[in-house]
Amino acid sequence: MSETGQTTHHSSSGDPMLDRRYAWAEAALKEGDAQAAVEILDQTLAGAYHFTAAWHLYGLAKEALGHREDAATAWRQCLDLDPNDHFGARLDLARIGAMPAEEATSENFSGALFDGYAERFDSHLTQTLHYNAPALLKDALRRCCDNAARPFRFDTVYDLGCGTGLMGQAIRAESGFLAGCDLSPRMIARAQAKTREDGAPLYDKLAVAGLTAFLASRPDQSADLVIAADVFVYLGELAPSFAQSARVLTTGGLFAFTVQSHAGEGVVVGDDRRFAHAEGWLRERLGEAGLTPLLVEPASTRQDRGVPVPGLLVVAERR
């Protein structure tokens, strides 16, 4: 059992026998026997109604059987028990169309996910998923600067959702003051351990914070570049982040980011539990924030089971 604020989320029932039943149900679902998983979980939840993890698994099993309404009911029960959503129930509700995707962001789930991922993050992204967002963003920024006949140099840079510092490493040589934020303390610890060639810290400032909260703490017109490499795949509604990015940018400052995209309209949550944003929706939100797109082009930043994931590369300017 773990506590966050006034709510409690339960990864365990508190009863070893019921926890074993949960493990059996999890194994059954992985082996493709969703009905067996449901039957085991019915017994488990009868003895531990508060068992949030079991409710989440119950939803997955019901979904596998094609019972989406039952799945949605289970995930809503997760949110009743744990409003801070450590299991990502909002993402699952949005994924099956039972909640607007713009309302499905779950910072607690994302923070816990990346805390557990921190130690193998760099190697998994670059070697397994062929992650290339930092290189794509750096090239896009260079092109935009060349087109405007301006130096490819930024006195102050805010790296949103910096993770272990892969984007920081890519843009360090072109940056003066480099600050980063991330929800995961373990990711920040990895970024803190990285250094420049001269032995100085890679980042001048690092904070454990959500990106909108981090931006809100920065002064008006304090940055020449705000960058977000593969971060907005974990956020549904981007308007607050765009507005805060515009506020902290100097006139002529650049806002560069990547997203996953889809051919429809608005925002959706895919089977990978990541958000995908349509190009038209992004352009509308950027305009509302007072940001002018300089570059919007298709780009895939990673692969999923060997297939490039559709995405967009965006650079906008505050004018």
mmCIF file of C-alpha atoms in Angstrom:
data_model
loop_
_atom_site.group_PDB
_atom_site.id
_atom_site.type_symbol
_atom_site.label_atom_id
_atom_site.label_comp_id
_atom_site.label_asym_id
_atom_site.label_seq_id
_atom_site.Cartn_x
_atom_site.Cartn_y
_atom_site.Cartn_z
ATOM 1 C CA MET A 1 0.000 0.000 0.000
ATOM 2 C CA SER A 2 1.295 3.441 -0.941
ATOM 3 C CA GLU A 3 -0.015 6.838 0.037
ATOM 4 C CA THR A 4 -0.200 10.053 -1.909
ATOM 5 C CA GLY A 5 -1.886 13.049 -0.304
ATOM 6 C CA GLN A 6 -5.306 12.115 1.026
ATOM 7 C CA THR A 7 -5.811 9.049 -1.178
ATOM 8 C CA THR A 8 -4.508 5.517 -1.025
ATOM 9 C CA HIS A 9 -3.927 3.185 -3.936
ATOM 10 C CA HIS A 10 -3.625 -0.535 -3.334
ATOM 11 C CA SER A 11 -1.116 -2.619 -5.256
ATOM 12 C CA SER A 12 -1.749 -5.375 -2.708
ATOM 13 C CA SER A 13 -4.915 -6.690 -1.080
ATOM 14 C CA GLY A 14 -3.145 -7.049 2.256
ATOM 15 C CA ASP A 15 -3.941 -10.789 2.182
ATOM 16 C CA PRO A 16 -1.213 -13.102 0.784
ATOM 17 C CA MET A 17 -3.773 -15.608 -0.495
ATOM 18 C CA LEU A 18 -5.725 -12.956 -2.390
ATOM 19 C CA ASP A 19 -2.493 -11.521 -3.761
ATOM 20 C CA ARG A 20 -1.656 -14.992 -5.107
ATOM 21 C CA ARG A 21 -5.065 -15.147 -6.750
ATOM 22 C CA TYR A 22 -4.349 -11.801 -8.379
ATOM 23 C CA ALA A 23 -1.051 -13.185 -9.717
ATOM 24 C CA TRP A 24 -2.892 -16.238 -11.103
ATOM 25 C CA ALA A 25 -5.411 -13.965 -12.836
ATOM 26 C CA GLU A 26 -2.623 -11.854 -14.289
ATOM 27 C CA ALA A 27 -0.905 -14.973 -15.631
ATOM 28 C CA ALA A 28 -4.169 -16.280 -17.085
ATOM 29 C CA LEU A 29 -4.780 -13.020 -18.944
ATOM 30 C CA LYS A 30 -1.237 -13.016 -20.336
ATOM 31 C CA GLU A 31 -1.799 -16.561 -21.581
ATOM 32 C CA GLY A 32 -4.980 -15.473 -23.367
ATOM 33 C CA ASP A 33 -7.555 -16.918 -20.977
ATOM 34 C CA ALA A 34 -9.491 -13.768 -20.090
ATOM 35 C CA GLN A 35 -12.494 -15.720 -18.817
ATOM 36 C CA ALA A 36 -10.375 -17.553 -16.253
ATOM 37 C CA ALA A 37 -8.879 -14.200 -15.194
ATOM 38 C CA VAL A 38 -12.368 -12.764 -14.663
ATOM 39 C CA GLU A 39 -13.486 -15.756 -12.589
ATOM 40 C CA ILE A 40 -10.400 -15.569 -10.359
ATOM 41 C CA LEU A 41 -10.776 -11.809 -9.950
ATOM 42 C CA ASP A 42 -14.455 -12.139 -9.046
ATOM 43 C CA GLN A 43 -13.358 -14.226 -6.062
ATOM 44 C CA THR A 44 -10.450 -11.906 -5.278
ATOM 45 C CA LEU A 45 -12.515 -8.720 -5.261
ATOM 46 C CA ALA A 46 -15.242 -10.362 -3.190
ATOM 47 C CA GLY A 47 -12.636 -10.618 -0.439
ATOM 48 C CA ALA A 48 -10.865 -7.294 -1.078
ATOM 49 C CA TYR A 49 -13.123 -4.675 -2.637
ATOM 50 C CA HIS A 50 -10.452 -2.015 -2.022
ATOM 51 C CA PHE A 51 -7.860 -3.869 -4.158
ATOM 52 C CA THR A 52 -7.274 -1.206 -6.837
ATOM 53 C CA ALA A 53 -4.792 -3.211 -8.909
ATOM 54 C CA ALA A 54 -7.301 -6.059 -9.157
ATOM 55 C CA TRP A 55 -9.996 -3.687 -10.423
ATOM 56 C CA HIS A 56 -7.627 -2.446 -13.112
ATOM 57 C CA LEU A 57 -6.766 -5.986 -14.190
ATOM 58 C CA TYR A 58 -10.470 -6.877 -14.109
ATOM 59 C CA GLY A 59 -11.100 -4.096 -16.616
ATOM 60 C CA LEU A 60 -8.387 -5.413 -18.934
ATOM 61 C CA ALA A 61 -9.839 -8.923 -18.748
ATOM 62 C CA LYS A 62 -13.373 -7.680 -19.452
ATOM 63 C CA GLU A 63 -12.073 -5.668 -22.401
ATOM 64 C CA ALA A 64 -10.330 -8.765 -23.772
ATOM 65 C CA LEU A 65 -13.713 -10.539 -23.686
ATOM 66 C CA GLY A 66 -15.304 -7.681 -25.624
ATOM 67 C CA HIS A 67 -17.260 -6.386 -22.609
ATOM 68 C CA ARG A 68 -16.280 -2.732 -22.849
ATOM 69 C CA GLU A 69 -19.027 -1.378 -20.599
ATOM 70 C CA ASP A 70 -17.915 -3.751 -17.824
ATOM 71 C CA ALA A 71 -14.309 -2.719 -18.426
ATOM 72 C CA ALA A 72 -15.236 0.949 -18.119
ATOM 73 C CA THR A 73 -17.117 0.255 -14.882
ATOM 74 C CA ALA A 74 -14.036 -1.464 -13.439
ATOM 75 C CA TRP A 75 -11.733 1.395 -14.385
ATOM 76 C CA ARG A 76 -14.138 3.952 -12.939
ATOM 77 C CA GLN A 77 -13.996 1.932 -9.723
ATOM 78 C CA CYS A 78 -10.210 2.327 -9.868
ATOM 79 C CA LEU A 79 -10.649 6.091 -9.986
ATOM 80 C CA ASP A 80 -13.146 6.034 -7.117
ATOM 81 C CA LEU A 81 -10.599 4.177 -4.992
ATOM 82 C CA ASP A 82 -7.604 6.137 -6.256
ATOM 83 C CA PRO A 83 -8.511 9.564 -7.720
ATOM 84 C CA ASN A 84 -4.798 10.222 -8.268
ATOM 85 C CA ASP A 85 -4.848 7.380 -10.829
ATOM 86 C CA HIS A 86 -1.620 5.503 -10.209
ATOM 87 C CA PHE A 87 -2.768 2.690 -12.543
ATOM 88 C CA GLY A 88 -3.595 4.829 -15.581
ATOM 89 C CA ALA A 89 -7.328 4.059 -15.552
ATOM 90 C CA ARG A 90 -8.077 7.375 -17.258
ATOM 91 C CA LEU A 91 -5.907 6.353 -20.196
ATOM 92 C CA ASP A 92 -7.794 3.087 -20.540
ATOM 93 C CA LEU A 93 -11.155 4.826 -20.355
ATOM 94 C CA ALA A 94 -10.083 7.235 -23.085
ATOM 95 C CA ARG A 95 -8.604 4.405 -25.140
ATOM 96 C CA ILE A 96 -12.012 2.702 -25.398
ATOM 97 C CA GLY A 97 -13.876 5.985 -25.893
ATOM 98 C CA ALA A 98 -15.402 6.172 -22.402
ATOM 99 C CA MET A 99 -13.662 9.458 -21.492
ATOM 100 C CA PRO A 100 -12.521 12.435 -23.603
ATOM 101 C CA ALA A 101 -8.822 12.033 -24.342
ATOM 102 C CA GLU A 102 -8.144 15.649 -23.348
ATOM 103 C CA GLU A 103 -9.224 14.734 -19.784
ATOM 104 C CA ALA A 104 -7.196 11.534 -19.490
ATOM 105 C CA THR A 105 -3.737 12.808 -18.486
ATOM 106 C CA SER A 106 -2.411 10.946 -15.444
ATOM 107 C CA GLU A 107 0.772 12.458 -14.000
ATOM 108 C CA ASN A 108 1.005 9.988 -11.117
ATOM 109 C CA PHE A 109 0.888 7.039 -13.496
ATOM 110 C CA SER A 110 3.500 8.598 -15.782
ATOM 111 C CA GLY A 111 5.814 9.456 -12.887
ATOM 112 C CA ALA A 112 5.657 5.936 -11.455
ATOM 113 C CA LEU A 113 6.108 4.406 -14.910
ATOM 114 C CA PHE A 114 9.314 6.301 -15.559
ATOM 115 C CA ASP A 115 10.681 5.831 -12.060
ATOM 116 C CA GLY A 116 10.651 2.101 -12.782
ATOM 117 C CA TYR A 117 12.104 2.655 -16.253
ATOM 118 C CA ALA A 118 14.969 4.997 -15.362
ATOM 119 C CA GLU A 119 17.838 2.522 -15.109
ATOM 120 C CA ARG A 120 17.317 1.075 -18.606
ATOM 121 C CA PHE A 121 15.754 4.133 -20.228
ATOM 122 C CA ASP A 122 18.645 5.269 -22.448
ATOM 123 C CA SER A 123 19.573 1.838 -23.810
ATOM 124 C CA HIS A 124 15.980 0.736 -24.371
ATOM 125 C CA LEU A 125 15.032 3.921 -26.216
ATOM 126 C CA THR A 126 18.074 4.196 -28.432
ATOM 127 C CA GLN A 127 18.798 0.511 -29.096
ATOM 128 C CA THR A 128 15.375 -1.199 -28.990
ATOM 129 C CA LEU A 129 12.969 1.563 -30.018
ATOM 130 C CA HIS A 130 15.453 3.435 -32.274
ATOM 131 C CA TYR A 131 14.471 6.683 -30.576
ATOM 132 C CA ASN A 132 15.717 9.751 -32.459
ATOM 133 C CA ALA A 133 13.648 12.730 -31.236
ATOM 134 C CA PRO A 134 16.656 14.758 -29.966
ATOM 135 C CA ALA A 135 18.446 14.496 -33.319
ATOM 136 C CA LEU A 136 15.272 15.347 -35.260
ATOM 137 C CA LEU A 137 14.526 18.374 -33.076
ATOM 138 C CA LYS A 138 18.088 19.664 -33.256
ATOM 139 C CA ASP A 139 18.085 19.390 -37.054
ATOM 140 C CA ALA A 140 14.691 21.131 -37.287
ATOM 141 C CA LEU A 141 15.881 23.982 -35.064
ATOM 142 C CA ARG A 142 19.039 24.368 -37.123
ATOM 143 C CA ARG A 143 16.989 24.583 -40.319
ATOM 144 C CA CYS A 144 14.629 27.173 -38.840
ATOM 145 C CA CYS A 145 17.540 29.289 -37.629
ATOM 146 C CA ASP A 146 19.276 29.052 -41.027
ATOM 147 C CA ASN A 147 16.049 30.072 -42.819
ATOM 148 C CA ALA A 148 15.747 33.135 -40.567
ATOM 149 C CA ALA A 149 19.470 33.967 -40.845
ATOM 150 C CA ARG A 150 19.738 33.867 -37.067
ATOM 151 C CA PRO A 151 22.466 32.205 -34.957
ATOM 152 C CA PHE A 152 21.851 28.603 -33.967
ATOM 153 C CA ARG A 153 22.303 29.528 -30.326
ATOM 154 C CA PHE A 154 19.924 29.899 -27.354
ATOM 155 C CA ASP A 155 20.913 31.788 -24.221
ATOM 156 C CA THR A 156 18.283 30.085 -22.020
ATOM 157 C CA VAL A 157 16.663 26.713 -22.752
ATOM 158 C CA TYR A 158 13.892 24.888 -20.872
ATOM 159 C CA ASP A 159 13.862 21.138 -21.545
ATOM 160 C CA LEU A 160 10.382 19.840 -20.627
ATOM 161 C CA GLY A 161 10.116 16.234 -19.483
ATOM 162 C CA CYS A 162 13.889 15.979 -19.766
ATOM 163 C CA GLY A 163 14.072 12.374 -18.572
ATOM 164 C CA THR A 164 17.659 11.195 -18.268
ATOM 165 C CA GLY A 165 18.958 14.116 -20.335
ATOM 166 C CA LEU A 166 19.076 12.811 -23.913
ATOM 167 C CA MET A 167 17.692 16.078 -25.310
ATOM 168 C CA GLY A 168 19.995 18.060 -23.058
ATOM 169 C CA GLN A 169 22.985 16.210 -24.428
ATOM 170 C CA ALA A 170 21.876 16.954 -27.982
ATOM 171 C CA ILE A 171 21.325 20.722 -27.471
ATOM 172 C CA ARG A 172 23.955 21.486 -24.794
ATOM 173 C CA ALA A 173 26.541 22.964 -27.189
ATOM 174 C CA GLU A 174 23.963 25.423 -28.524
ATOM 175 C CA SER A 175 22.667 26.404 -25.071
ATOM 176 C CA GLY A 176 23.742 28.924 -22.473
ATOM 177 C CA PHE A 177 21.660 28.232 -19.361
ATOM 178 C CA LEU A 178 19.965 24.816 -19.636
ATOM 179 C CA ALA A 179 17.156 23.870 -17.246
ATOM 180 C CA GLY A 180 15.114 20.679 -17.232
ATOM 181 C CA CYS A 181 12.148 19.179 -15.423
ATOM 182 C CA ASP A 182 10.617 15.731 -15.113
ATOM 183 C CA LEU A 183 7.961 14.017 -12.982
ATOM 184 C CA SER A 184 10.269 11.115 -12.146
ATOM 185 C CA PRO A 185 12.843 11.637 -9.361
ATOM 186 C CA ARG A 186 14.890 8.717 -10.674
ATOM 187 C CA MET A 187 15.005 10.202 -14.154
ATOM 188 C CA ILE A 188 16.170 13.514 -12.705
ATOM 189 C CA ALA A 189 18.853 11.677 -10.714
ATOM 190 C CA ARG A 190 20.150 10.135 -13.937
ATOM 191 C CA ALA A 191 20.186 13.540 -15.623
ATOM 192 C CA GLN A 192 22.019 15.054 -12.637
ATOM 193 C CA ALA A 193 24.777 12.459 -13.018
ATOM 194 C CA LYS A 194 25.535 13.474 -16.602
ATOM 195 C CA THR A 195 28.286 15.975 -17.317
ATOM 196 C CA ARG A 196 29.680 18.065 -20.145
ATOM 197 C CA GLU A 197 33.080 17.410 -21.683
ATOM 198 C CA ASP A 198 34.711 19.766 -19.160
ATOM 199 C CA GLY A 199 33.172 17.883 -16.218
ATOM 200 C CA ALA A 200 30.559 20.530 -15.406
ATOM 201 C CA PRO A 201 26.963 19.333 -14.887
ATOM 202 C CA LEU A 202 25.027 18.802 -18.106
ATOM 203 C CA TYR A 203 22.103 20.869 -16.781
ATOM 204 C CA ASP A 204 22.389 24.161 -14.913
ATOM 205 C CA LYS A 205 19.060 23.526 -13.158
ATOM 206 C CA LEU A 206 16.880 20.436 -12.719
ATOM 207 C CA ALA A 207 13.501 20.106 -11.013
ATOM 208 C CA VAL A 208 11.176 17.231 -10.154
ATOM 209 C CA ALA A 209 7.964 18.763 -11.485
ATOM 210 C CA GLY A 210 5.278 18.482 -14.104
ATOM 211 C CA LEU A 211 6.075 20.557 -17.133
ATOM 212 C CA THR A 212 3.190 23.034 -16.797
ATOM 213 C CA ALA A 213 3.972 23.601 -13.113
ATOM 214 C CA PHE A 214 7.651 24.066 -13.955
ATOM 215 C CA LEU A 215 6.878 26.609 -16.642
ATOM 216 C CA ALA A 216 4.495 28.446 -14.305
ATOM 217 C CA SER A 217 7.399 28.922 -11.885
ATOM 218 C CA ARG A 218 9.573 30.632 -14.547
ATOM 219 C CA PRO A 219 9.538 34.400 -15.195
ATOM 220 C CA ASP A 220 7.880 35.998 -18.221
ATOM 221 C CA GLN A 221 10.052 36.113 -21.360
ATOM 222 C CA SER A 222 12.870 34.221 -19.664
ATOM 223 C CA ALA A 223 13.679 31.606 -22.343
ATOM 224 C CA ASP A 224 14.872 31.628 -25.943
ATOM 225 C CA LEU A 225 13.904 27.985 -26.513
ATOM 226 C CA VAL A 226 11.353 25.669 -24.934
ATOM 227 C CA ILE A 227 11.745 22.088 -26.099
ATOM 228 C CA ALA A 228 9.754 18.909 -25.472
ATOM 229 C CA ALA A 229 11.107 15.692 -26.945
ATOM 230 C CA ASP A 230 8.465 12.941 -27.010
ATOM 231 C CA VAL A 231 6.780 14.359 -23.900
ATOM 232 C CA PHE A 232 3.357 15.359 -25.205
ATOM 233 C CA VAL A 233 2.542 11.696 -25.887
ATOM 234 C CA TYR A 234 1.772 11.603 -22.131
ATOM 235 C CA LEU A 235 -0.522 14.651 -22.114
ATOM 236 C CA GLY A 236 -3.975 14.974 -23.628
ATOM 237 C CA GLU A 237 -4.901 18.661 -23.434
ATOM 238 C CA LEU A 238 -1.840 20.716 -24.395
ATOM 239 C CA ALA A 239 -3.366 24.210 -24.213
ATOM 240 C CA PRO A 240 -1.985 24.997 -20.694
ATOM 241 C CA SER A 241 1.517 23.859 -21.702
ATOM 242 C CA PHE A 242 1.379 25.870 -24.920
ATOM 243 C CA ALA A 243 0.142 28.980 -23.095
ATOM 244 C CA GLN A 244 2.861 28.755 -20.446
ATOM 245 C CA SER A 245 5.518 28.103 -23.092
ATOM 246 C CA ALA A 246 4.424 31.226 -24.985
ATOM 247 C CA ARG A 247 4.497 33.265 -21.770
ATOM 248 C CA VAL A 248 8.080 32.310 -20.863
ATOM 249 C CA LEU A 249 9.454 32.773 -24.392
ATOM 250 C CA THR A 250 11.112 35.976 -25.482
ATOM 251 C CA THR A 251 9.884 37.657 -28.662
ATOM 252 C CA GLY A 252 11.287 35.509 -31.440
ATOM 253 C CA GLY A 253 11.789 32.598 -29.043
ATOM 254 C CA LEU A 254 11.204 29.090 -30.364
ATOM 255 C CA PHE A 255 9.006 26.266 -29.129
ATOM 256 C CA ALA A 256 10.019 22.858 -30.506
ATOM 257 C CA PHE A 257 8.380 19.510 -29.824
ATOM 258 C CA THR A 258 7.387 16.111 -31.158
ATOM 259 C CA VAL A 259 4.041 14.327 -30.896
ATOM 260 C CA GLN A 260 2.466 11.096 -32.042
ATOM 261 C CA SER A 261 -0.159 11.844 -34.672
ATOM 262 C CA HIS A 262 -3.202 10.296 -36.286
ATOM 263 C CA ALA A 263 -5.197 10.869 -39.451
ATOM 264 C CA GLY A 264 -8.432 11.844 -37.692
ATOM 265 C CA GLU A 265 -9.395 14.896 -35.691
ATOM 266 C CA GLY A 266 -8.614 16.035 -32.163
ATOM 267 C CA VAL A 267 -6.856 13.882 -29.587
ATOM 268 C CA VAL A 268 -7.003 10.111 -29.102
ATOM 269 C CA VAL A 269 -5.362 7.539 -26.840
ATOM 270 C CA GLY A 270 -3.899 4.635 -28.791
ATOM 271 C CA ASP A 271 -3.491 0.993 -27.874
ATOM 272 C CA ASP A 272 -0.020 1.901 -26.556
ATOM 273 C CA ARG A 273 -1.730 4.163 -23.946
ATOM 274 C CA ARG A 274 -0.052 7.218 -25.492
ATOM 275 C CA PHE A 275 -1.805 10.311 -26.782
ATOM 276 C CA ALA A 276 -1.885 11.102 -30.498
ATOM 277 C CA HIS A 277 -2.682 14.656 -31.626
ATOM 278 C CA ALA A 278 -4.031 15.623 -35.039
ATOM 279 C CA GLU A 279 -2.157 18.315 -36.981
ATOM 280 C CA GLY A 280 -5.183 20.598 -37.260
ATOM 281 C CA TRP A 281 -5.803 20.404 -33.515
ATOM 282 C CA LEU A 282 -2.168 21.323 -32.810
ATOM 283 C CA ARG A 283 -2.234 24.297 -35.159
ATOM 284 C CA GLU A 284 -5.414 25.571 -33.520
ATOM 285 C CA ARG A 285 -3.962 25.301 -30.003
ATOM 286 C CA LEU A 286 -0.696 26.946 -31.053
ATOM 287 C CA GLY A 287 -2.615 29.856 -32.561
ATOM 288 C CA GLU A 288 -4.671 30.271 -29.405
ATOM 289 C CA ALA A 289 -1.422 30.511 -27.411
ATOM 290 C CA GLY A 290 0.025 33.157 -29.733
ATOM 291 C CA LEU A 291 2.575 30.834 -31.312
ATOM 292 C CA THR A 292 3.204 30.764 -35.075
ATOM 293 C CA PRO A 293 4.245 27.434 -36.647
ATOM 294 C CA LEU A 294 7.470 27.684 -38.641
ATOM 295 C CA LEU A 295 7.773 23.980 -39.366
ATOM 296 C CA VAL A 296 5.247 21.145 -39.110
ATOM 297 C CA GLU A 297 6.304 17.917 -40.809
ATOM 298 C CA PRO A 298 5.777 14.160 -40.475
ATOM 299 C CA ALA A 299 8.432 12.421 -38.413
ATOM 300 C CA SER A 300 8.646 9.168 -36.496
ATOM 301 C CA THR A 301 10.679 9.351 -33.300
ATOM 302 C CA ARG A 302 10.583 5.640 -32.412
ATOM 303 C CA GLN A 303 9.493 2.191 -33.524
ATOM 304 C CA ASP A 304 6.859 -0.124 -32.078
ATOM 305 C CA ARG A 305 7.538 -3.797 -32.799
ATOM 306 C CA GLY A 306 9.746 -2.787 -35.693
ATOM 307 C CA VAL A 307 7.226 -0.380 -37.262
ATOM 308 C CA PRO A 308 7.756 3.419 -37.238
ATOM 309 C CA VAL A 309 5.182 5.215 -35.083
ATOM 310 C CA PRO A 310 3.504 8.116 -36.967
ATOM 311 C CA GLY A 311 4.334 11.514 -35.547
ATOM 312 C CA LEU A 312 4.888 15.192 -36.184
ATOM 313 C CA LEU A 313 7.885 17.448 -35.704
ATOM 314 C CA VAL A 314 6.913 21.037 -34.821
ATOM 315 C CA VAL A 315 8.790 24.294 -34.384
ATOM 316 C CA ALA A 316 6.785 27.436 -33.560
ATOM 317 C CA GLU A 317 7.784 31.027 -32.810
ATOM 318 C CA ARG A 318 6.518 33.623 -30.401
ATOM 319 C CA ARG A 319 6.097 36.850 -32.354
#
